[in-house]
Amino acid sequence: MSTSDDMPARPRDAASTRDDLLDAARRRFAADGYDRTTIRAVAGDVGVDPALVIRYFGSKEGLFTRAADLDLGLPDLTGVRAGDLSKVLVDRFFAVWEGDPTFLALLRAAATSEVAADAMRGVFARQVGPALAAVTDDRAPERAALVGATVLGFALGRYVLRLPPLVAMTRDQAQAWLGPTLRHYLLD
C-alpha cells in the first residue's frame, strides 16, 4: 500500500508496520505533543494510509496509549544500600530521559492532555510506586509521589523548558542536587 504514486509500496508485514507506526508516533508525540500530532502525519512518516493507523490502534488515543507504554526499567531496589538509592534512581531516570523519546512525549503531553496525564499516572502506579514501596518503612504512596514530583519537575525544567542552569548540569551535578532530596523523601 502507498499513500502516493511517488512512494514505493511497503512490504506486507503487519507486525513491522505496527512497530514502524509506534516509532513514528513516539517521535511525533515527543516533537509535537499530543494535541498537534495527527494520525495523518504519523501515517505519512511511515508511508501508509491513515486508515491503517485506525485499523491497528482504533484512534489517536489508542495510538498514544500504545506509544506511551513506557518501561522505566527500574531495578529491584531491595538489595541496594540506603545510601546508594538516590544514585541508582537518578542514574536510571537519566537513562530514561535521554534514551527514550517516549518519556519526553508523555511528559510534554501530560500537561495538556488528560489521556497523557492518565498514562503518566499509570507508569508511576505500576512501576515507581511498587519499586519505592519495597525500600520505605512507611507512607510509601506519599514518598513515591514526592520522588515523582521531584524527578518530573527536574525533567520538565531540563528537557522541556530547557532552563539553562539545568541544561548545563552534568549528571554528577544533578546527582549532587537531587540525591539529598530523594534520600530525604525515601528514608527520613
JSON list of C-alpha atoms in Angstrom, two decimals:
[
{"chain": "A", "resi": 1, "resn": "MET", "atom": "CA", "xyz": [0.00, 0.00, 0.00]},
{"chain": "A", "resi": 2, "resn": "SER", "atom": "CA", "xyz": [1.31, 3.50, -0.68]},
{"chain": "A", "resi": 3, "resn": "THR", "atom": "CA", "xyz": [-0.02, 6.94, 0.05]},
{"chain": "A", "resi": 4, "resn": "SER", "atom": "CA", "xyz": [1.13, 8.45, -3.24]},
{"chain": "A", "resi": 5, "resn": "ASP", "atom": "CA", "xyz": [2.29, 7.44, -6.68]},
{"chain": "A", "resi": 6, "resn": "ASP", "atom": "CA", "xyz": [5.83, 8.60, -5.83]},
{"chain": "A", "resi": 7, "resn": "MET", "atom": "CA", "xyz": [6.15, 6.44, -2.73]},
{"chain": "A", "resi": 8, "resn": "PRO", "atom": "CA", "xyz": [7.17, 2.80, -3.13]},
{"chain": "A", "resi": 9, "resn": "ALA", "atom": "CA", "xyz": [4.82, 0.17, -1.75]},
{"chain": "A", "resi": 10, "resn": "ARG", "atom": "CA", "xyz": [5.71, -1.18, 1.68]},
{"chain": "A", "resi": 11, "resn": "PRO", "atom": "CA", "xyz": [6.14, -4.90, 2.04]},
{"chain": "A", "resi": 12, "resn": "ARG", "atom": "CA", "xyz": [3.12, -6.52, 3.64]},
{"chain": "A", "resi": 13, "resn": "ASP", "atom": "CA", "xyz": [4.27, -7.19, 7.17]},
{"chain": "A", "resi": 14, "resn": "ALA", "atom": "CA", "xyz": [1.69, -6.19, 9.76]},
{"chain": "A", "resi": 15, "resn": "ALA", "atom": "CA", "xyz": [4.00, -6.55, 12.78]},
{"chain": "A", "resi": 16, "resn": "SER", "atom": "CA", "xyz": [6.73, -4.46, 11.18]},
{"chain": "A", "resi": 17, "resn": "THR", "atom": "CA", "xyz": [4.24, -1.82, 10.07]},
{"chain": "A", "resi": 18, "resn": "ARG", "atom": "CA", "xyz": [2.75, -1.59, 13.59]},
{"chain": "A", "resi": 19, "resn": "ASP", "atom": "CA", "xyz": [6.24, -1.22, 15.05]},
{"chain": "A", "resi": 20, "resn": "ASP", "atom": "CA", "xyz": [7.11, 1.47, 12.50]},
{"chain": "A", "resi": 21, "resn": "LEU", "atom": "CA", "xyz": [3.89, 3.32, 13.29]},
{"chain": "A", "resi": 22, "resn": "LEU", "atom": "CA", "xyz": [4.62, 3.20, 17.02]},
{"chain": "A", "resi": 23, "resn": "ASP", "atom": "CA", "xyz": [8.16, 4.50, 16.44]},
{"chain": "A", "resi": 24, "resn": "ALA", "atom": "CA", "xyz": [6.83, 7.32, 14.24]},
{"chain": "A", "resi": 25, "resn": "ALA", "atom": "CA", "xyz": [4.14, 8.13, 16.80]},
{"chain": "A", "resi": 26, "resn": "ARG", "atom": "CA", "xyz": [6.71, 8.34, 19.60]},
{"chain": "A", "resi": 27, "resn": "ARG", "atom": "CA", "xyz": [8.81, 10.74, 17.56]},
{"chain": "A", "resi": 28, "resn": "ARG", "atom": "CA", "xyz": [5.77, 12.87, 16.64]},
{"chain": "A", "resi": 29, "resn": "PHE", "atom": "CA", "xyz": [4.34, 12.94, 20.15]},
{"chain": "A", "resi": 30, "resn": "ALA", "atom": "CA", "xyz": [7.79, 13.86, 21.52]},
{"chain": "A", "resi": 31, "resn": "ALA", "atom": "CA", "xyz": [8.30, 16.66, 18.99]},
{"chain": "A", "resi": 32, "resn": "ASP", "atom": "CA", "xyz": [4.76, 17.98, 18.54]},
{"chain": "A", "resi": 33, "resn": "GLY", "atom": "CA", "xyz": [2.89, 16.95, 21.68]},
{"chain": "A", "resi": 34, "resn": "TYR", "atom": "CA", "xyz": [-0.38, 15.08, 21.85]},
{"chain": "A", "resi": 35, "resn": "ASP", "atom": "CA", "xyz": [-2.69, 17.80, 20.55]},
{"chain": "A", "resi": 36, "resn": "ARG", "atom": "CA", "xyz": [-0.65, 18.70, 17.46]},
{"chain": "A", "resi": 37, "resn": "THR", "atom": "CA", "xyz": [0.19, 15.14, 16.44]},
{"chain": "A", "resi": 38, "resn": "THR", "atom": "CA", "xyz": [-2.17, 13.81, 13.79]},
{"chain": "A", "resi": 39, "resn": "ILE", "atom": "CA", "xyz": [-2.85, 10.32, 12.58]},
{"chain": "A", "resi": 40, "resn": "ARG", "atom": "CA", "xyz": [-2.28, 11.58, 9.04]},
{"chain": "A", "resi": 41, "resn": "ALA", "atom": "CA", "xyz": [1.23, 12.82, 9.96]},
{"chain": "A", "resi": 42, "resn": "VAL", "atom": "CA", "xyz": [2.18, 9.56, 11.69]},
{"chain": "A", "resi": 43, "resn": "ALA", "atom": "CA", "xyz": [0.89, 7.54, 8.74]},
{"chain": "A", "resi": 44, "resn": "GLY", "atom": "CA", "xyz": [2.76, 9.81, 6.33]},
{"chain": "A", "resi": 45, "resn": "ASP", "atom": "CA", "xyz": [6.01, 9.29, 8.23]},
{"chain": "A", "resi": 46, "resn": "VAL", "atom": "CA", "xyz": [5.68, 5.56, 7.64]},
{"chain": "A", "resi": 47, "resn": "GLY", "atom": "CA", "xyz": [4.23, 5.78, 4.14]},
{"chain": "A", "resi": 48, "resn": "VAL", "atom": "CA", "xyz": [0.88, 4.17, 4.83]},
{"chain": "A", "resi": 49, "resn": "ASP", "atom": "CA", "xyz": [-2.71, 5.25, 4.57]},
{"chain": "A", "resi": 50, "resn": "PRO", "atom": "CA", "xyz": [-4.11, 6.85, 7.77]},
{"chain": "A", "resi": 51, "resn": "ALA", "atom": "CA", "xyz": [-6.89, 4.25, 7.75]},
{"chain": "A", "resi": 52, "resn": "LEU", "atom": "CA", "xyz": [-4.27, 1.64, 8.61]},
{"chain": "A", "resi": 53, "resn": "VAL", "atom": "CA", "xyz": [-3.43, 3.51, 11.82]},
{"chain": "A", "resi": 54, "resn": "ILE", "atom": "CA", "xyz": [-7.11, 3.40, 12.79]},
{"chain": "A", "resi": 55, "resn": "ARG", "atom": "CA", "xyz": [-7.25, -0.28, 11.88]},
{"chain": "A", "resi": 56, "resn": "TYR", "atom": "CA", "xyz": [-4.31, -1.14, 14.13]},
{"chain": "A", "resi": 57, "resn": "PHE", "atom": "CA", "xyz": [-4.90, 1.26, 17.03]},
{"chain": "A", "resi": 58, "resn": "GLY", "atom": "CA", "xyz": [-8.56, 2.33, 16.83]},
{"chain": "A", "resi": 59, "resn": "SER", "atom": "CA", "xyz": [-8.00, 6.05, 17.39]},
{"chain": "A", "resi": 60, "resn": "LYS", "atom": "CA", "xyz": [-5.39, 8.68, 18.13]},
{"chain": "A", "resi": 61, "resn": "GLU", "atom": "CA", "xyz": [-5.93, 7.96, 21.83]},
{"chain": "A", "resi": 62, "resn": "GLY", "atom": "CA", "xyz": [-5.32, 4.26, 21.21]},
{"chain": "A", "resi": 63, "resn": "LEU", "atom": "CA", "xyz": [-2.17, 5.04, 19.25]},
{"chain": "A", "resi": 64, "resn": "PHE", "atom": "CA", "xyz": [-0.93, 7.30, 22.03]},
{"chain": "A", "resi": 65, "resn": "THR", "atom": "CA", "xyz": [-1.72, 4.76, 24.73]},
{"chain": "A", "resi": 66, "resn": "ARG", "atom": "CA", "xyz": [0.32, 2.10, 22.93]},
{"chain": "A", "resi": 67, "resn": "ALA", "atom": "CA", "xyz": [3.13, 4.52, 22.03]},
{"chain": "A", "resi": 68, "resn": "ALA", "atom": "CA", "xyz": [3.31, 5.78, 25.61]},
{"chain": "A", "resi": 69, "resn": "ASP", "atom": "CA", "xyz": [3.63, 2.30, 27.08]},
{"chain": "A", "resi": 70, "resn": "LEU", "atom": "CA", "xyz": [6.85, 3.16, 28.88]},
{"chain": "A", "resi": 71, "resn": "ASP", "atom": "CA", "xyz": [9.05, 0.76, 30.80]},
{"chain": "A", "resi": 72, "resn": "LEU", "atom": "CA", "xyz": [11.30, 2.70, 33.17]},
{"chain": "A", "resi": 73, "resn": "GLY", "atom": "CA", "xyz": [13.40, -0.40, 33.74]},
{"chain": "A", "resi": 74, "resn": "LEU", "atom": "CA", "xyz": [13.71, 0.28, 37.44]},
{"chain": "A", "resi": 75, "resn": "PRO", "atom": "CA", "xyz": [15.92, -2.28, 39.14]},
{"chain": "A", "resi": 76, "resn": "ASP", "atom": "CA", "xyz": [14.92, -4.26, 42.20]},
{"chain": "A", "resi": 77, "resn": "LEU", "atom": "CA", "xyz": [15.86, -1.78, 44.91]},
{"chain": "A", "resi": 78, "resn": "THR", "atom": "CA", "xyz": [15.59, -4.17, 47.86]},
{"chain": "A", "resi": 79, "resn": "GLY", "atom": "CA", "xyz": [19.30, -5.08, 47.71]},
{"chain": "A", "resi": 80, "resn": "VAL", "atom": "CA", "xyz": [20.53, -1.50, 47.24]},
{"chain": "A", "resi": 81, "resn": "ARG", "atom": "CA", "xyz": [22.19, 0.13, 50.24]},
{"chain": "A", "resi": 82, "resn": "ALA", "atom": "CA", "xyz": [20.18, 3.06, 51.61]},
{"chain": "A", "resi": 83, "resn": "GLY", "atom": "CA", "xyz": [22.99, 5.50, 50.83]},
{"chain": "A", "resi": 84, "resn": "ASP", "atom": "CA", "xyz": [23.05, 4.37, 47.18]},
{"chain": "A", "resi": 85, "resn": "LEU", "atom": "CA", "xyz": [19.30, 4.52, 46.47]},
{"chain": "A", "resi": 86, "resn": "SER", "atom": "CA", "xyz": [19.24, 8.06, 45.12]},
{"chain": "A", "resi": 87, "resn": "LYS", "atom": "CA", "xyz": [22.24, 7.45, 42.84]},
{"chain": "A", "resi": 88, "resn": "VAL", "atom": "CA", "xyz": [20.67, 4.31, 41.41]},
{"chain": "A", "resi": 89, "resn": "LEU", "atom": "CA", "xyz": [17.39, 6.15, 40.83]},
{"chain": "A", "resi": 90, "resn": "VAL", "atom": "CA", "xyz": [18.95, 9.30, 39.33]},
{"chain": "A", "resi": 91, "resn": "ASP", "atom": "CA", "xyz": [21.13, 7.20, 37.00]},
{"chain": "A", "resi": 92, "resn": "ARG", "atom": "CA", "xyz": [18.11, 5.20, 35.88]},
{"chain": "A", "resi": 93, "resn": "PHE", "atom": "CA", "xyz": [15.97, 8.30, 35.35]},
{"chain": "A", "resi": 94, "resn": "PHE", "atom": "CA", "xyz": [18.71, 9.93, 33.25]},
{"chain": "A", "resi": 95, "resn": "ALA", "atom": "CA", "xyz": [18.86, 6.79, 31.11]},
{"chain": "A", "resi": 96, "resn": "VAL", "atom": "CA", "xyz": [15.12, 7.04, 30.52]},
{"chain": "A", "resi": 97, "resn": "TRP", "atom": "CA", "xyz": [15.10, 10.81, 29.97]},
{"chain": "A", "resi": 98, "resn": "GLU", "atom": "CA", "xyz": [17.95, 10.75, 27.49]},
{"chain": "A", "resi": 99, "resn": "GLY", "atom": "CA", "xyz": [17.46, 7.36, 25.90]},
{"chain": "A", "resi": 100, "resn": "ASP", "atom": "CA", "xyz": [13.74, 7.01, 25.28]},
{"chain": "A", "resi": 101, "resn": "PRO", "atom": "CA", "xyz": [11.73, 9.67, 23.43]},
{"chain": "A", "resi": 102, "resn": "THR", "atom": "CA", "xyz": [8.56, 8.08, 24.81]},
{"chain": "A", "resi": 103, "resn": "PHE", "atom": "CA", "xyz": [9.14, 9.62, 28.21]},
{"chain": "A", "resi": 104, "resn": "LEU", "atom": "CA", "xyz": [9.54, 13.16, 26.90]},
{"chain": "A", "resi": 105, "resn": "ALA", "atom": "CA", "xyz": [6.47, 12.76, 24.69]},
{"chain": "A", "resi": 106, "resn": "LEU", "atom": "CA", "xyz": [4.49, 11.63, 27.68]},
{"chain": "A", "resi": 107, "resn": "LEU", "atom": "CA", "xyz": [5.85, 14.41, 29.89]},
{"chain": "A", "resi": 108, "resn": "ARG", "atom": "CA", "xyz": [5.05, 17.14, 27.35]},
{"chain": "A", "resi": 109, "resn": "ALA", "atom": "CA", "xyz": [1.62, 15.79, 26.62]},
{"chain": "A", "resi": 110, "resn": "ALA", "atom": "CA", "xyz": [0.67, 15.20, 30.27]},
{"chain": "A", "resi": 111, "resn": "ALA", "atom": "CA", "xyz": [0.48, 18.94, 30.88]},
{"chain": "A", "resi": 112, "resn": "THR", "atom": "CA", "xyz": [-2.33, 19.42, 28.38]},
{"chain": "A", "resi": 113, "resn": "SER", "atom": "CA", "xyz": [-3.92, 16.02, 27.81]},
{"chain": "A", "resi": 114, "resn": "GLU", "atom": "CA", "xyz": [-5.86, 14.02, 30.36]},
{"chain": "A", "resi": 115, "resn": "VAL", "atom": "CA", "xyz": [-5.10, 10.88, 28.31]},
{"chain": "A", "resi": 116, "resn": "ALA", "atom": "CA", "xyz": [-1.37, 11.54, 28.67]},
{"chain": "A", "resi": 117, "resn": "ALA", "atom": "CA", "xyz": [-1.67, 12.51, 32.33]},
{"chain": "A", "resi": 118, "resn": "ASP", "atom": "CA", "xyz": [-3.50, 9.26, 32.98]},
{"chain": "A", "resi": 119, "resn": "ALA", "atom": "CA", "xyz": [-0.77, 7.33, 31.16]},
{"chain": "A", "resi": 120, "resn": "MET", "atom": "CA", "xyz": [1.90, 9.05, 33.29]},
{"chain": "A", "resi": 121, "resn": "ARG", "atom": "CA", "xyz": [-0.04, 8.26, 36.49]},
{"chain": "A", "resi": 122, "resn": "GLY", "atom": "CA", "xyz": [-0.21, 4.65, 35.33]},
{"chain": "A", "resi": 123, "resn": "VAL", "atom": "CA", "xyz": [3.57, 4.45, 34.90]},
{"chain": "A", "resi": 124, "resn": "PHE", "atom": "CA", "xyz": [4.04, 5.70, 38.44]},
{"chain": "A", "resi": 125, "resn": "ALA", "atom": "CA", "xyz": [1.34, 3.44, 39.88]},
{"chain": "A", "resi": 126, "resn": "ARG", "atom": "CA", "xyz": [2.64, 0.30, 38.15]},
{"chain": "A", "resi": 127, "resn": "GLN", "atom": "CA", "xyz": [6.38, 0.91, 38.32]},
{"chain": "A", "resi": 128, "resn": "VAL", "atom": "CA", "xyz": [7.64, 3.69, 40.58]},
{"chain": "A", "resi": 129, "resn": "GLY", "atom": "CA", "xyz": [5.26, 3.21, 43.50]},
{"chain": "A", "resi": 130, "resn": "PRO", "atom": "CA", "xyz": [5.92, -0.52, 43.94]},
{"chain": "A", "resi": 131, "resn": "ALA", "atom": "CA", "xyz": [9.68, -0.15, 43.45]},
{"chain": "A", "resi": 132, "resn": "LEU", "atom": "CA", "xyz": [9.90, 2.54, 46.12]},
{"chain": "A", "resi": 133, "resn": "ALA", "atom": "CA", "xyz": [7.46, 0.81, 48.48]},
{"chain": "A", "resi": 134, "resn": "ALA", "atom": "CA", "xyz": [9.94, -2.06, 48.68]},
{"chain": "A", "resi": 135, "resn": "VAL", "atom": "CA", "xyz": [12.54, 0.20, 50.31]},
{"chain": "A", "resi": 136, "resn": "THR", "atom": "CA", "xyz": [10.50, 2.52, 52.52]},
{"chain": "A", "resi": 137, "resn": "ASP", "atom": "CA", "xyz": [9.29, 1.82, 56.01]},
{"chain": "A", "resi": 138, "resn": "ASP", "atom": "CA", "xyz": [6.11, 3.86, 55.94]},
{"chain": "A", "resi": 139, "resn": "ARG", "atom": "CA", "xyz": [3.90, 6.15, 53.86]},
{"chain": "A", "resi": 140, "resn": "ALA", "atom": "CA", "xyz": [5.10, 4.68, 50.57]},
{"chain": "A", "resi": 141, "resn": "PRO", "atom": "CA", "xyz": [2.46, 6.42, 48.40]},
{"chain": "A", "resi": 142, "resn": "GLU", "atom": "CA", "xyz": [3.42, 9.86, 49.72]},
{"chain": "A", "resi": 143, "resn": "ARG", "atom": "CA", "xyz": [7.13, 9.13, 49.38]},
{"chain": "A", "resi": 144, "resn": "ALA", "atom": "CA", "xyz": [6.71, 7.86, 45.81]},
{"chain": "A", "resi": 145, "resn": "ALA", "atom": "CA", "xyz": [4.63, 10.92, 44.89]},
{"chain": "A", "resi": 146, "resn": "LEU", "atom": "CA", "xyz": [7.29, 13.28, 46.27]},
{"chain": "A", "resi": 147, "resn": "VAL", "atom": "CA", "xyz": [10.07, 11.45, 44.41]},
{"chain": "A", "resi": 148, "resn": "GLY", "atom": "CA", "xyz": [7.94, 11.53, 41.27]},
{"chain": "A", "resi": 149, "resn": "ALA", "atom": "CA", "xyz": [7.21, 15.24, 41.60]},
{"chain": "A", "resi": 150, "resn": "THR", "atom": "CA", "xyz": [10.90, 15.99, 42.09]},
{"chain": "A", "resi": 151, "resn": "VAL", "atom": "CA", "xyz": [12.19, 13.99, 39.14]},
{"chain": "A", "resi": 152, "resn": "LEU", "atom": "CA", "xyz": [9.36, 15.09, 36.85]},
{"chain": "A", "resi": 153, "resn": "GLY", "atom": "CA", "xyz": [9.98, 18.71, 37.79]},
{"chain": "A", "resi": 154, "resn": "PHE", "atom": "CA", "xyz": [13.68, 18.33, 37.04]},
{"chain": "A", "resi": 155, "resn": "ALA", "atom": "CA", "xyz": [12.94, 16.61, 33.72]},
{"chain": "A", "resi": 156, "resn": "LEU", "atom": "CA", "xyz": [10.40, 19.30, 32.77]},
{"chain": "A", "resi": 157, "resn": "GLY", "atom": "CA", "xyz": [12.88, 22.07, 33.55]},
{"chain": "A", "resi": 158, "resn": "ARG", "atom": "CA", "xyz": [15.82, 20.42, 31.80]},
{"chain": "A", "resi": 159, "resn": "TYR", "atom": "CA", "xyz": [14.25, 18.84, 28.71]},
{"chain": "A", "resi": 160, "resn": "VAL", "atom": "CA", "xyz": [11.04, 20.75, 28.02]},
{"chain": "A", "resi": 161, "resn": "LEU", "atom": "CA", "xyz": [11.54, 24.27, 29.37]},
{"chain": "A", "resi": 162, "resn": "ARG", "atom": "CA", "xyz": [15.31, 23.98, 28.79]},
{"chain": "A", "resi": 163, "resn": "LEU", "atom": "CA", "xyz": [16.22, 26.11, 31.81]},
{"chain": "A", "resi": 164, "resn": "PRO", "atom": "CA", "xyz": [19.91, 26.98, 31.23]},
{"chain": "A", "resi": 165, "resn": "PRO", "atom": "CA", "xyz": [21.22, 26.02, 34.70]},
{"chain": "A", "resi": 166, "resn": "LEU", "atom": "CA", "xyz": [19.54, 22.60, 34.49]},
{"chain": "A", "resi": 167, "resn": "VAL", "atom": "CA", "xyz": [20.61, 22.01, 30.88]},
{"chain": "A", "resi": 168, "resn": "ALA", "atom": "CA", "xyz": [24.21, 22.86, 31.82]},
{"chain": "A", "resi": 169, "resn": "MET", "atom": "CA", "xyz": [24.33, 20.40, 34.73]},
{"chain": "A", "resi": 170, "resn": "THR", "atom": "CA", "xyz": [26.30, 17.21, 34.32]},
{"chain": "A", "resi": 171, "resn": "ARG", "atom": "CA", "xyz": [24.81, 14.01, 35.67]},
{"chain": "A", "resi": 172, "resn": "ASP", "atom": "CA", "xyz": [27.14, 14.21, 38.65]},
{"chain": "A", "resi": 173, "resn": "GLN", "atom": "CA", "xyz": [26.00, 17.75, 39.41]},
{"chain": "A", "resi": 174, "resn": "ALA", "atom": "CA", "xyz": [22.35, 16.76, 39.07]},
{"chain": "A", "resi": 175, "resn": "GLN", "atom": "CA", "xyz": [23.03, 13.80, 41.36]},
{"chain": "A", "resi": 176, "resn": "ALA", "atom": "CA", "xyz": [24.60, 16.16, 43.91]},
{"chain": "A", "resi": 177, "resn": "TRP", "atom": "CA", "xyz": [21.48, 18.36, 43.90]},
{"chain": "A", "resi": 178, "resn": "LEU", "atom": "CA", "xyz": [18.79, 15.68, 43.56]},
{"chain": "A", "resi": 179, "resn": "GLY", "atom": "CA", "xyz": [20.38, 13.00, 45.73]},
{"chain": "A", "resi": 180, "resn": "PRO", "atom": "CA", "xyz": [19.86, 14.54, 49.18]},
{"chain": "A", "resi": 181, "resn": "THR", "atom": "CA", "xyz": [16.26, 15.43, 48.36]},
{"chain": "A", "resi": 182, "resn": "LEU", "atom": "CA", "xyz": [15.45, 11.94, 47.10]},
{"chain": "A", "resi": 183, "resn": "ARG", "atom": "CA", "xyz": [17.19, 10.35, 50.11]},
{"chain": "A", "resi": 184, "resn": "HIS", "atom": "CA", "xyz": [15.14, 12.56, 52.41]},
{"chain": "A", "resi": 185, "resn": "TYR", "atom": "CA", "xyz": [11.88, 11.60, 50.71]},
{"chain": "A", "resi": 186, "resn": "LEU", "atom": "CA", "xyz": [12.73, 7.90, 50.76]},
{"chain": "A", "resi": 187, "resn": "LEU", "atom": "CA", "xyz": [14.34, 7.45, 54.12]},
{"chain": "A", "resi": 188, "resn": "ASP", "atom": "CA", "xyz": [13.59, 10.25, 56.60]}
]
